[in-house]
Amino acid sequence: MQTDTYSKLPEHVAVIMDGNGRWAAARSLPRHAGHRAGVKSVRRTVETAARRGVRHLTLFAFSSENFQRPPDEVNKLMGLFVEALRREVDELHRNNVRLQLIGARERLDPGLARKIAAAEERTRANTGLHLIIAVAYGGRWDIVEAARSLGRRVAEGALDPRDIDERALASQLQLAGVPDPDLLIRTGGERRVSNFLLWNIAYAEIFFCDALWPDFGEREFDEALGFYARRQRRYGHTGEQLEAVVKC
Ligand code: FPP
């Protein structure tokens, strides 16, 4: 691995895992086989992120829009989540990983929602990698829910509309309390953000990667970290301004 990868490590990495279907089609396999291979890639990525010292890893596993896929694919994906939880939670816990779900839990099967809540509870106090899985999640949904929650507090008289600012809204988002992603990775060759963490990725560096998700491994993750380490994050300032600060 390049040395500059370590010189500037993203604290929070978010990933749009795309390309399972194409991976399967290229092998004349059903789409589900691609999702199964995708679970292995999730495992590898969690291990690599933890080893590299990333603090938060957010994976987009199922979007609000994915409910529109054929029911058989949706059911099988939900089955995979249940299976992955059953198989992996012990090891995640042993490795000090804290698991959290973001998304519309009320849209999930109650049995799955209960298993997720139990896994969250069990790993809550862990201090290693914070693994966040986005299921039934959409960036616009997240912002609407946050706005609704602020609206409720205004209606109750608990909040003055003049006190609504970016911080107040961010405090109601699914990722409240988690630093914004520094690096967003999208696999599968498409160059779009697909309604993922719209608010939180305002200043994320974006790494588009042609590898299909099941082929995404340690090498590709390190490439993304190397890309991030070479970026200059300006947050609206000029490069000269930032260099002046560094020199001070
Ligand atoms: C996108 O590929 C992938 C998904 C919609 C599902 C992602 C799910 C997993 C990787 C498996 C389980 C995850 C966890 C956290 C256990 P696609 O189907 O859109 O692929 P395509 O663009 O090639 O059709």
PDB file of C-alpha atoms and ligand atoms in Angstrom:
ATOM      1  CA  MET A   1       0.000   0.000   0.000  1.00  0.00           C
ATOM      2  CA  GLN A   2       1.185   3.534  -0.759  1.00  0.00           C
ATOM      3  CA  THR A   3       2.535   5.438   2.221  1.00  0.00           C
ATOM      4  CA  ASP A   4       0.374   8.516   1.487  1.00  0.00           C
ATOM      5  CA  THR A   5      -2.685   6.347   2.184  1.00  0.00           C
ATOM      6  CA  TYR A   6      -1.744   6.423   5.853  1.00  0.00           C
ATOM      7  CA  SER A   7      -0.838  10.121   5.899  1.00  0.00           C
ATOM      8  CA  LYS A   8      -4.490  11.142   5.456  1.00  0.00           C
ATOM      9  CA  LEU A   9      -7.079   8.534   6.280  1.00  0.00           C
ATOM     10  CA  PRO A  10     -10.811   9.182   5.926  1.00  0.00           C
ATOM     11  CA  GLU A  11     -12.574   8.934   9.253  1.00  0.00           C
ATOM     12  CA  HIS A  12     -15.847   7.948   7.577  1.00  0.00           C
ATOM     13  CA  VAL A  13     -16.134   5.968   4.336  1.00  0.00           C
ATOM     14  CA  ALA A  14     -19.516   5.469   2.658  1.00  0.00           C
ATOM     15  CA  VAL A  15     -20.034   2.924  -0.119  1.00  0.00           C
ATOM     16  CA  ILE A  16     -22.653   2.500  -2.841  1.00  0.00           C
ATOM     17  CA  MET A  17     -22.294  -1.211  -3.578  1.00  0.00           C
ATOM     18  CA  ASP A  18     -23.342  -1.591  -7.205  1.00  0.00           C
ATOM     19  CA  GLY A  19     -22.886  -4.284  -9.815  1.00  0.00           C
ATOM     20  CA  ASN A  20     -24.085  -7.533  -8.202  1.00  0.00           C
ATOM     21  CA  GLY A  21     -26.618  -8.156 -10.993  1.00  0.00           C
ATOM     22  CA  ARG A  22     -24.092  -7.600 -13.766  1.00  0.00           C
ATOM     23  CA  TRP A  23     -21.539  -9.792 -12.007  1.00  0.00           C
ATOM     24  CA  ALA A  24     -24.087 -12.607 -11.960  1.00  0.00           C
ATOM     25  CA  ALA A  25     -25.244 -12.014 -15.550  1.00  0.00           C
ATOM     26  CA  ALA A  26     -21.649 -12.203 -16.794  1.00  0.00           C
ATOM     27  CA  ARG A  27     -21.543 -15.733 -15.346  1.00  0.00           C
ATOM     28  CA  SER A  28     -25.046 -16.694 -16.536  1.00  0.00           C
ATOM     29  CA  LEU A  29     -26.122 -16.902 -12.891  1.00  0.00           C
ATOM     30  CA  PRO A  30     -29.338 -15.574 -11.315  1.00  0.00           C
ATOM     31  CA  ARG A  31     -29.111 -12.084  -9.794  1.00  0.00           C
ATOM     32  CA  HIS A  32     -29.318 -13.609  -6.350  1.00  0.00           C
ATOM     33  CA  ALA A  33     -25.937 -15.291  -6.878  1.00  0.00           C
ATOM     34  CA  GLY A  34     -24.512 -11.803  -7.403  1.00  0.00           C
ATOM     35  CA  HIS A  35     -25.995 -10.605  -4.122  1.00  0.00           C
ATOM     36  CA  ARG A  36     -24.552 -13.666  -2.356  1.00  0.00           C
ATOM     37  CA  ALA A  37     -21.130 -12.872  -3.775  1.00  0.00           C
ATOM     38  CA  GLY A  38     -21.770  -9.287  -2.656  1.00  0.00           C
ATOM     39  CA  VAL A  39     -22.083 -10.415   0.959  1.00  0.00           C
ATOM     40  CA  LYS A  40     -18.542 -11.835   0.785  1.00  0.00           C
ATOM     41  CA  SER A  41     -17.363  -8.496  -0.496  1.00  0.00           C
ATOM     42  CA  VAL A  42     -19.102  -6.768   2.429  1.00  0.00           C
ATOM     43  CA  ARG A  43     -17.161  -9.016   4.806  1.00  0.00           C
ATOM     44  CA  ARG A  44     -13.824  -8.270   3.084  1.00  0.00           C
ATOM     45  CA  THR A  45     -14.516  -4.548   3.071  1.00  0.00           C
ATOM     46  CA  VAL A  46     -15.442  -4.484   6.761  1.00  0.00           C
ATOM     47  CA  GLU A  47     -12.218  -6.341   7.599  1.00  0.00           C
ATOM     48  CA  THR A  48     -10.095  -4.033   5.447  1.00  0.00           C
ATOM     49  CA  ALA A  49     -11.714  -0.860   6.776  1.00  0.00           C
ATOM     50  CA  ALA A  50     -11.164  -2.011  10.371  1.00  0.00           C
ATOM     51  CA  ARG A  51      -7.524  -2.938   9.672  1.00  0.00           C
ATOM     52  CA  ARG A  52      -6.812   0.408   8.018  1.00  0.00           C
ATOM     53  CA  GLY A  53      -8.255   2.313  10.985  1.00  0.00           C
ATOM     54  CA  VAL A  54     -11.375   3.773   9.364  1.00  0.00           C
ATOM     55  CA  ARG A  55     -13.725   4.788  12.215  1.00  0.00           C
ATOM     56  CA  HIS A  56     -17.116   4.691  10.451  1.00  0.00           C
ATOM     57  CA  LEU A  57     -18.139   2.634   7.415  1.00  0.00           C
ATOM     58  CA  THR A  58     -21.599   3.146   5.909  1.00  0.00           C
ATOM     59  CA  LEU A  59     -22.807   0.643   3.307  1.00  0.00           C
ATOM     60  CA  PHE A  60     -25.842   1.216   1.059  1.00  0.00           C
ATOM     61  CA  ALA A  61     -27.437  -2.235   1.085  1.00  0.00           C
ATOM     62  CA  PHE A  62     -31.012  -1.475   0.015  1.00  0.00           C
ATOM     63  CA  SER A  63     -32.545   1.800  -1.091  1.00  0.00           C
ATOM     64  CA  SER A  64     -36.109   3.080  -0.663  1.00  0.00           C
ATOM     65  CA  GLU A  65     -36.395   2.616  -4.428  1.00  0.00           C
ATOM     66  CA  ASN A  66     -35.161  -1.001  -4.362  1.00  0.00           C
ATOM     67  CA  PHE A  67     -38.608  -2.028  -3.036  1.00  0.00           C
ATOM     68  CA  GLN A  68     -39.733  -1.602  -6.655  1.00  0.00           C
ATOM     69  CA  ARG A  69     -37.608  -4.585  -7.759  1.00  0.00           C
ATOM     70  CA  PRO A  70     -39.382  -7.899  -8.466  1.00  0.00           C
ATOM     71  CA  PRO A  71     -40.802  -9.260  -5.174  1.00  0.00           C
ATOM     72  CA  ASP A  72     -38.719 -12.416  -5.488  1.00  0.00           C
ATOM     73  CA  GLU A  73     -35.475 -10.398  -5.601  1.00  0.00           C
ATOM     74  CA  VAL A  74     -36.604  -8.200  -2.676  1.00  0.00           C
ATOM     75  CA  ASN A  75     -37.530 -11.266  -0.582  1.00  0.00           C
ATOM     76  CA  LYS A  76     -34.265 -13.018  -1.336  1.00  0.00           C
ATOM     77  CA  LEU A  77     -32.268  -9.909  -0.462  1.00  0.00           C
ATOM     78  CA  MET A  78     -34.115  -9.590   2.847  1.00  0.00           C
ATOM     79  CA  GLY A  79     -33.390 -13.296   3.452  1.00  0.00           C
ATOM     80  CA  LEU A  80     -29.700 -12.590   2.821  1.00  0.00           C
ATOM     81  CA  PHE A  81     -29.721  -9.796   5.411  1.00  0.00           C
ATOM     82  CA  VAL A  82     -31.244 -12.163   7.993  1.00  0.00           C
ATOM     83  CA  GLU A  83     -28.696 -14.868   7.140  1.00  0.00           C
ATOM     84  CA  ALA A  84     -25.780 -12.421   7.248  1.00  0.00           C
ATOM     85  CA  LEU A  85     -26.921 -11.145  10.646  1.00  0.00           C
ATOM     86  CA  ARG A  86     -27.194 -14.680  12.007  1.00  0.00           C
ATOM     87  CA  ARG A  87     -23.778 -15.669  10.679  1.00  0.00           C
ATOM     88  CA  GLU A  88     -21.758 -12.519  11.276  1.00  0.00           C
ATOM     89  CA  VAL A  89     -22.932 -10.788  14.450  1.00  0.00           C
ATOM     90  CA  ASP A  90     -20.891 -12.988  16.826  1.00  0.00           C
ATOM     91  CA  GLU A  91     -17.715 -12.284  14.911  1.00  0.00           C
ATOM     92  CA  LEU A  92     -18.463  -8.574  14.547  1.00  0.00           C
ATOM     93  CA  HIS A  93     -18.972  -8.429  18.304  1.00  0.00           C
ATOM     94  CA  ARG A  94     -15.737 -10.364  18.977  1.00  0.00           C
ATOM     95  CA  ASN A  95     -13.946  -7.823  16.792  1.00  0.00           C
ATOM     96  CA  ASN A  96     -15.358  -4.902  18.775  1.00  0.00           C
ATOM     97  CA  VAL A  97     -17.470  -3.669  15.803  1.00  0.00           C
ATOM     98  CA  ARG A  98     -20.528  -1.574  16.581  1.00  0.00           C
ATOM     99  CA  LEU A  99     -23.417  -2.240  14.204  1.00  0.00           C
ATOM    100  CA  GLN A 100     -26.117   0.302  13.375  1.00  0.00           C
ATOM    101  CA  LEU A 101     -28.910   0.347  10.829  1.00  0.00           C
ATOM    102  CA  ILE A 102     -30.191   3.480   9.142  1.00  0.00           C
ATOM    103  CA  GLY A 103     -33.393   3.559   7.109  1.00  0.00           C
ATOM    104  CA  ALA A 104     -37.154   3.156   7.364  1.00  0.00           C
ATOM    105  CA  ARG A 105     -37.349   0.239   9.806  1.00  0.00           C
ATOM    106  CA  GLU A 106     -41.136   0.249   9.626  1.00  0.00           C
ATOM    107  CA  ARG A 107     -40.860  -0.916   5.994  1.00  0.00           C
ATOM    108  CA  LEU A 108     -38.945  -4.046   7.017  1.00  0.00           C
ATOM    109  CA  ASP A 109     -40.341  -7.375   8.043  1.00  0.00           C
ATOM    110  CA  PRO A 110     -40.886  -7.139  11.831  1.00  0.00           C
ATOM    111  CA  GLY A 111     -38.758 -10.252  12.401  1.00  0.00           C
ATOM    112  CA  LEU A 112     -35.804  -8.695  10.555  1.00  0.00           C
ATOM    113  CA  ALA A 113     -36.308  -5.370  12.341  1.00  0.00           C
ATOM    114  CA  ARG A 114     -36.201  -7.190  15.703  1.00  0.00           C
ATOM    115  CA  LYS A 115     -32.992  -9.054  14.797  1.00  0.00           C
ATOM    116  CA  ILE A 116     -31.369  -5.792  13.734  1.00  0.00           C
ATOM    117  CA  ALA A 117     -32.403  -4.086  16.978  1.00  0.00           C
ATOM    118  CA  ALA A 118     -30.974  -7.008  18.986  1.00  0.00           C
ATOM    119  CA  ALA A 119     -27.659  -6.856  17.080  1.00  0.00           C
ATOM    120  CA  GLU A 120     -27.481  -3.088  17.614  1.00  0.00           C
ATOM    121  CA  GLU A 121     -28.154  -3.498  21.324  1.00  0.00           C
ATOM    122  CA  ARG A 122     -25.558  -6.237  21.689  1.00  0.00           C
ATOM    123  CA  THR A 123     -22.798  -4.268  19.946  1.00  0.00           C
ATOM    124  CA  ARG A 124     -23.741  -0.777  21.186  1.00  0.00           C
ATOM    125  CA  ALA A 125     -20.826  -0.390  23.600  1.00  0.00           C
ATOM    126  CA  ASN A 126     -18.179  -1.616  21.132  1.00  0.00           C
ATOM    127  CA  THR A 127     -15.462   0.904  20.426  1.00  0.00           C
ATOM    128  CA  GLY A 128     -13.908  -0.421  17.205  1.00  0.00           C
ATOM    129  CA  LEU A 129     -15.237   0.124  13.688  1.00  0.00           C
ATOM    130  CA  HIS A 130     -18.719   1.670  13.570  1.00  0.00           C
ATOM    131  CA  LEU A 131     -20.473  -0.277  10.806  1.00  0.00           C
ATOM    132  CA  ILE A 132     -23.620   1.404   9.507  1.00  0.00           C
ATOM    133  CA  ILE A 133     -25.881  -0.460   7.103  1.00  0.00           C
ATOM    134  CA  ALA A 134     -28.417   1.562   5.115  1.00  0.00           C
ATOM    135  CA  VAL A 135     -31.533  -0.524   4.417  1.00  0.00           C
ATOM    136  CA  ALA A 136     -34.823   0.908   3.096  1.00  0.00           C
ATOM    137  CA  TYR A 137     -32.897   4.173   3.039  1.00  0.00           C
ATOM    138  CA  GLY A 138     -33.177   7.205   0.777  1.00  0.00           C
ATOM    139  CA  GLY A 139     -31.418  10.548   1.164  1.00  0.00           C
ATOM    140  CA  ARG A 140     -34.556  12.553   0.391  1.00  0.00           C
ATOM    141  CA  TRP A 141     -36.609  10.420   2.798  1.00  0.00           C
ATOM    142  CA  ASP A 142     -34.008  11.129   5.491  1.00  0.00           C
ATOM    143  CA  ILE A 143     -34.208  14.901   4.972  1.00  0.00           C
ATOM    144  CA  VAL A 144     -38.027  14.869   4.872  1.00  0.00           C
ATOM    145  CA  GLU A 145     -38.160  12.883   8.123  1.00  0.00           C
ATOM    146  CA  ALA A 146     -35.748  15.321   9.762  1.00  0.00           C
ATOM    147  CA  ALA A 147     -37.859  18.288   8.595  1.00  0.00           C
ATOM    148  CA  ARG A 148     -41.003  16.595   9.902  1.00  0.00           C
ATOM    149  CA  SER A 149     -39.385  16.011  13.262  1.00  0.00           C
ATOM    150  CA  LEU A 150     -38.372  19.686  13.536  1.00  0.00           C
ATOM    151  CA  GLY A 151     -41.896  20.682  12.439  1.00  0.00           C
ATOM    152  CA  ARG A 152     -43.366  18.570  15.238  1.00  0.00           C
ATOM    153  CA  ARG A 153     -41.166  20.285  17.805  1.00  0.00           C
ATOM    154  CA  VAL A 154     -42.197  23.706  16.470  1.00  0.00           C
ATOM    155  CA  ALA A 155     -45.892  22.690  16.678  1.00  0.00           C
ATOM    156  CA  GLU A 156     -45.362  21.561  20.291  1.00  0.00           C
ATOM    157  CA  GLY A 157     -43.828  24.937  21.100  1.00  0.00           C
ATOM    158  CA  ALA A 158     -40.490  23.309  21.946  1.00  0.00           C
ATOM    159  CA  LEU A 159     -38.582  24.921  19.080  1.00  0.00           C
ATOM    160  CA  ASP A 160     -38.518  28.449  17.682  1.00  0.00           C
ATOM    161  CA  PRO A 161     -38.442  28.355  13.836  1.00  0.00           C
ATOM    162  CA  ARG A 162     -35.671  30.997  14.015  1.00  0.00           C
ATOM    163  CA  ASP A 163     -33.488  28.376  15.688  1.00  0.00           C
ATOM    164  CA  ILE A 164     -33.742  26.035  12.718  1.00  0.00           C
ATOM    165  CA  ASP A 165     -30.316  25.978  11.126  1.00  0.00           C
ATOM    166  CA  GLU A 166     -28.053  23.378   9.504  1.00  0.00           C
ATOM    167  CA  ARG A 167     -27.005  22.007  12.866  1.00  0.00           C
ATOM    168  CA  ALA A 168     -30.640  21.602  13.996  1.00  0.00           C
ATOM    169  CA  LEU A 169     -31.587  19.755  10.834  1.00  0.00           C
ATOM    170  CA  ALA A 170     -28.478  17.556  10.901  1.00  0.00           C
ATOM    171  CA  SER A 171     -29.310  16.594  14.489  1.00  0.00           C
ATOM    172  CA  GLN A 172     -32.495  14.888  13.253  1.00  0.00           C
ATOM    173  CA  LEU A 173     -30.926  12.945  10.385  1.00  0.00           C
ATOM    174  CA  GLN A 174     -30.270   9.215  10.528  1.00  0.00           C
ATOM    175  CA  LEU A 175     -26.537   9.857  10.887  1.00  0.00           C
ATOM    176  CA  ALA A 176     -26.925  12.398  13.700  1.00  0.00           C
ATOM    177  CA  GLY A 177     -23.785  12.415  15.814  1.00  0.00           C
ATOM    178  CA  VAL A 178     -21.684  10.664  13.144  1.00  0.00           C
ATOM    179  CA  PRO A 179     -19.173  12.828  11.257  1.00  0.00           C
ATOM    180  CA  ASP A 180     -20.029  13.308   7.568  1.00  0.00           C
ATOM    181  CA  PRO A 181     -18.471  10.805   5.165  1.00  0.00           C
ATOM    182  CA  ASP A 182     -15.076  12.045   3.982  1.00  0.00           C
ATOM    183  CA  LEU A 183     -14.953   9.546   1.142  1.00  0.00           C
ATOM    184  CA  LEU A 184     -17.801   8.110  -0.918  1.00  0.00           C
ATOM    185  CA  ILE A 185     -17.007   5.061  -3.048  1.00  0.00           C
ATOM    186  CA  ARG A 186     -19.311   3.847  -5.793  1.00  0.00           C
ATOM    187  CA  THR A 187     -18.550   0.581  -7.524  1.00  0.00           C
ATOM    188  CA  GLY A 188     -20.020  -0.759 -10.752  1.00  0.00           C
ATOM    189  CA  GLY A 189     -18.957   1.984 -13.158  1.00  0.00           C
ATOM    190  CA  GLU A 190     -21.964   4.333 -12.819  1.00  0.00           C
ATOM    191  CA  ARG A 191     -21.258   7.935 -11.892  1.00  0.00           C
ATOM    192  CA  ARG A 192     -24.165   9.063  -9.735  1.00  0.00           C
ATOM    193  CA  VAL A 193     -25.072   9.242  -6.058  1.00  0.00           C
ATOM    194  CA  SER A 194     -28.489   7.539  -6.304  1.00  0.00           C
ATOM    195  CA  ASN A 195     -30.204   9.298  -3.402  1.00  0.00           C
ATOM    196  CA  PHE A 196     -27.597   8.163  -0.838  1.00  0.00           C
ATOM    197  CA  LEU A 197     -26.869  10.374   2.203  1.00  0.00           C
ATOM    198  CA  LEU A 198     -27.617  13.510   0.169  1.00  0.00           C
ATOM    199  CA  TRP A 199     -27.156  15.913   3.067  1.00  0.00           C
ATOM    200  CA  ASN A 200     -24.111  14.216   4.564  1.00  0.00           C
ATOM    201  CA  ILE A 201     -22.000  13.884   1.417  1.00  0.00           C
ATOM    202  CA  ALA A 202     -21.981  17.631   0.718  1.00  0.00           C
ATOM    203  CA  TYR A 203     -18.177  17.732   0.958  1.00  0.00           C
ATOM    204  CA  ALA A 204     -17.281  14.081   0.436  1.00  0.00           C
ATOM    205  CA  GLU A 205     -14.590  13.161  -2.033  1.00  0.00           C
ATOM    206  CA  ILE A 206     -16.141  10.742  -4.523  1.00  0.00           C
ATOM    207  CA  PHE A 207     -14.279   7.723  -5.878  1.00  0.00           C
ATOM    208  CA  PHE A 208     -15.987   6.002  -8.804  1.00  0.00           C
ATOM    209  CA  CYS A 209     -14.682   2.531  -9.381  1.00  0.00           C
ATOM    210  CA  ASP A 210     -15.378   0.288 -12.381  1.00  0.00           C
ATOM    211  CA  ALA A 211     -15.089  -2.961 -10.425  1.00  0.00           C
ATOM    212  CA  LEU A 212     -18.429  -4.666  -9.838  1.00  0.00           C
ATOM    213  CA  TRP A 213     -19.208  -4.947  -6.123  1.00  0.00           C
ATOM    214  CA  PRO A 214     -18.432  -8.698  -5.812  1.00  0.00           C
ATOM    215  CA  ASP A 215     -14.990  -7.990  -7.330  1.00  0.00           C
ATOM    216  CA  PHE A 216     -14.255  -5.107  -4.958  1.00  0.00           C
ATOM    217  CA  GLY A 217     -11.460  -6.153  -2.643  1.00  0.00           C
ATOM    218  CA  GLU A 218      -8.554  -4.914  -0.577  1.00  0.00           C
ATOM    219  CA  ARG A 219      -6.701  -3.597  -3.618  1.00  0.00           C
ATOM    220  CA  GLU A 220      -9.651  -1.467  -4.770  1.00  0.00           C
ATOM    221  CA  PHE A 221     -10.275  -0.207  -1.227  1.00  0.00           C
ATOM    222  CA  ASP A 222      -6.638   0.864  -0.962  1.00  0.00           C
ATOM    223  CA  GLU A 223      -6.903   2.589  -4.349  1.00  0.00           C
ATOM    224  CA  ALA A 224      -9.820   4.597  -2.984  1.00  0.00           C
ATOM    225  CA  LEU A 225      -7.825   5.472   0.157  1.00  0.00           C
ATOM    226  CA  GLY A 226      -4.888   6.527  -2.042  1.00  0.00           C
ATOM    227  CA  PHE A 227      -7.208   8.718  -4.134  1.00  0.00           C
ATOM    228  CA  TYR A 228      -8.534  10.325  -0.940  1.00  0.00           C
ATOM    229  CA  ALA A 229      -5.053  10.938   0.460  1.00  0.00           C
ATOM    230  CA  ARG A 230      -4.147  12.925  -2.664  1.00  0.00           C
ATOM    231  CA  ARG A 231      -7.207  15.183  -2.574  1.00  0.00           C
ATOM    232  CA  GLN A 232      -7.057  18.712  -1.233  1.00  0.00           C
ATOM    233  CA  ARG A 233     -10.313  19.412   0.583  1.00  0.00           C
ATOM    234  CA  ARG A 234     -11.106  23.098   0.187  1.00  0.00           C
ATOM    235  CA  TYR A 235     -14.653  23.515   1.638  1.00  0.00           C
ATOM    236  CA  GLY A 236     -15.175  26.565  -0.583  1.00  0.00           C
ATOM    237  CA  HIS A 237     -11.769  28.145   0.108  1.00  0.00           C
ATOM    238  CA  THR A 238      -9.065  28.615  -2.536  1.00  0.00           C
ATOM    239  CA  GLY A 239      -6.032  26.362  -2.655  1.00  0.00           C
ATOM    240  CA  GLU A 240      -3.848  29.384  -1.783  1.00  0.00           C
ATOM    241  CA  GLN A 241      -5.869  30.111   1.362  1.00  0.00           C
ATOM    242  CA  LEU A 242      -5.447  26.547   2.560  1.00  0.00           C
ATOM    243  CA  GLU A 243      -1.720  26.540   1.854  1.00  0.00           C
ATOM    244  CA  ALA A 244      -1.396  29.760   3.873  1.00  0.00           C
ATOM    245  CA  VAL A 245      -3.121  28.053   6.842  1.00  0.00           C
ATOM    246  CA  VAL A 246      -0.850  25.018   6.559  1.00  0.00           C
ATOM    247  CA  LYS A 247       2.234  27.298   6.535  1.00  0.00           C
ATOM    248  CA  CYS A 248       1.133  29.270   9.635  1.00  0.00           C
TER     249      CYS A 248
HETATM  250  C1  FPP B   1     -26.644  -3.335  -6.212  1.00  0.00           C
HETATM  251  O1  FPP B   1     -26.353  -4.210  -7.256  1.00  0.00           O
HETATM  252  C2  FPP B   1     -26.723  -4.068  -4.963  1.00  0.00           C
HETATM  253  C3  FPP B   1     -27.815  -4.156  -4.166  1.00  0.00           C
HETATM  254  C4  FPP B   1     -29.107  -3.529  -4.471  1.00  0.00           C
HETATM  255  C5  FPP B   1     -27.808  -4.957  -2.943  1.00  0.00           C
HETATM  256  C6  FPP B   1     -26.562  -4.870  -2.112  1.00  0.00           C
HETATM  257  C7  FPP B   1     -26.581  -6.023  -1.215  1.00  0.00           C
HETATM  258  C8  FPP B   1     -25.512  -6.770  -0.888  1.00  0.00           C
HETATM  259  C9  FPP B   1     -24.148  -6.464  -1.302  1.00  0.00           C
HETATM  260  C10 FPP B   1     -25.692  -7.987  -0.118  1.00  0.00           C
HETATM  261  C11 FPP B   1     -26.007  -7.921   1.331  1.00  0.00           C
HETATM  262  C12 FPP B   1     -25.488  -6.820   2.142  1.00  0.00           C
HETATM  263  C13 FPP B   1     -25.281  -6.886   3.486  1.00  0.00           C
HETATM  264  C14 FPP B   1     -25.014  -5.657   4.235  1.00  0.00           C
HETATM  265  C15 FPP B   1     -25.304  -8.152   4.236  1.00  0.00           C
HETATM  266  P1  FPP B   1     -27.402  -4.317  -8.439  1.00  0.00           P
HETATM  267  O2  FPP B   1     -28.303  -5.443  -8.138  1.00  0.00           O
HETATM  268  O3  FPP B   1     -28.074  -2.999  -8.653  1.00  0.00           O
HETATM  269  O4  FPP B   1     -26.435  -4.647  -9.631  1.00  0.00           O
HETATM  270  P2  FPP B   1     -26.586  -4.231 -11.148  1.00  0.00           P
HETATM  271  O5  FPP B   1     -26.478  -2.724 -11.216  1.00  0.00           O
HETATM  272  O6  FPP B   1     -25.410  -4.904 -11.798  1.00  0.00           O
HETATM  273  O7  FPP B   1     -27.911  -4.771 -11.613  1.00  0.00           O
END
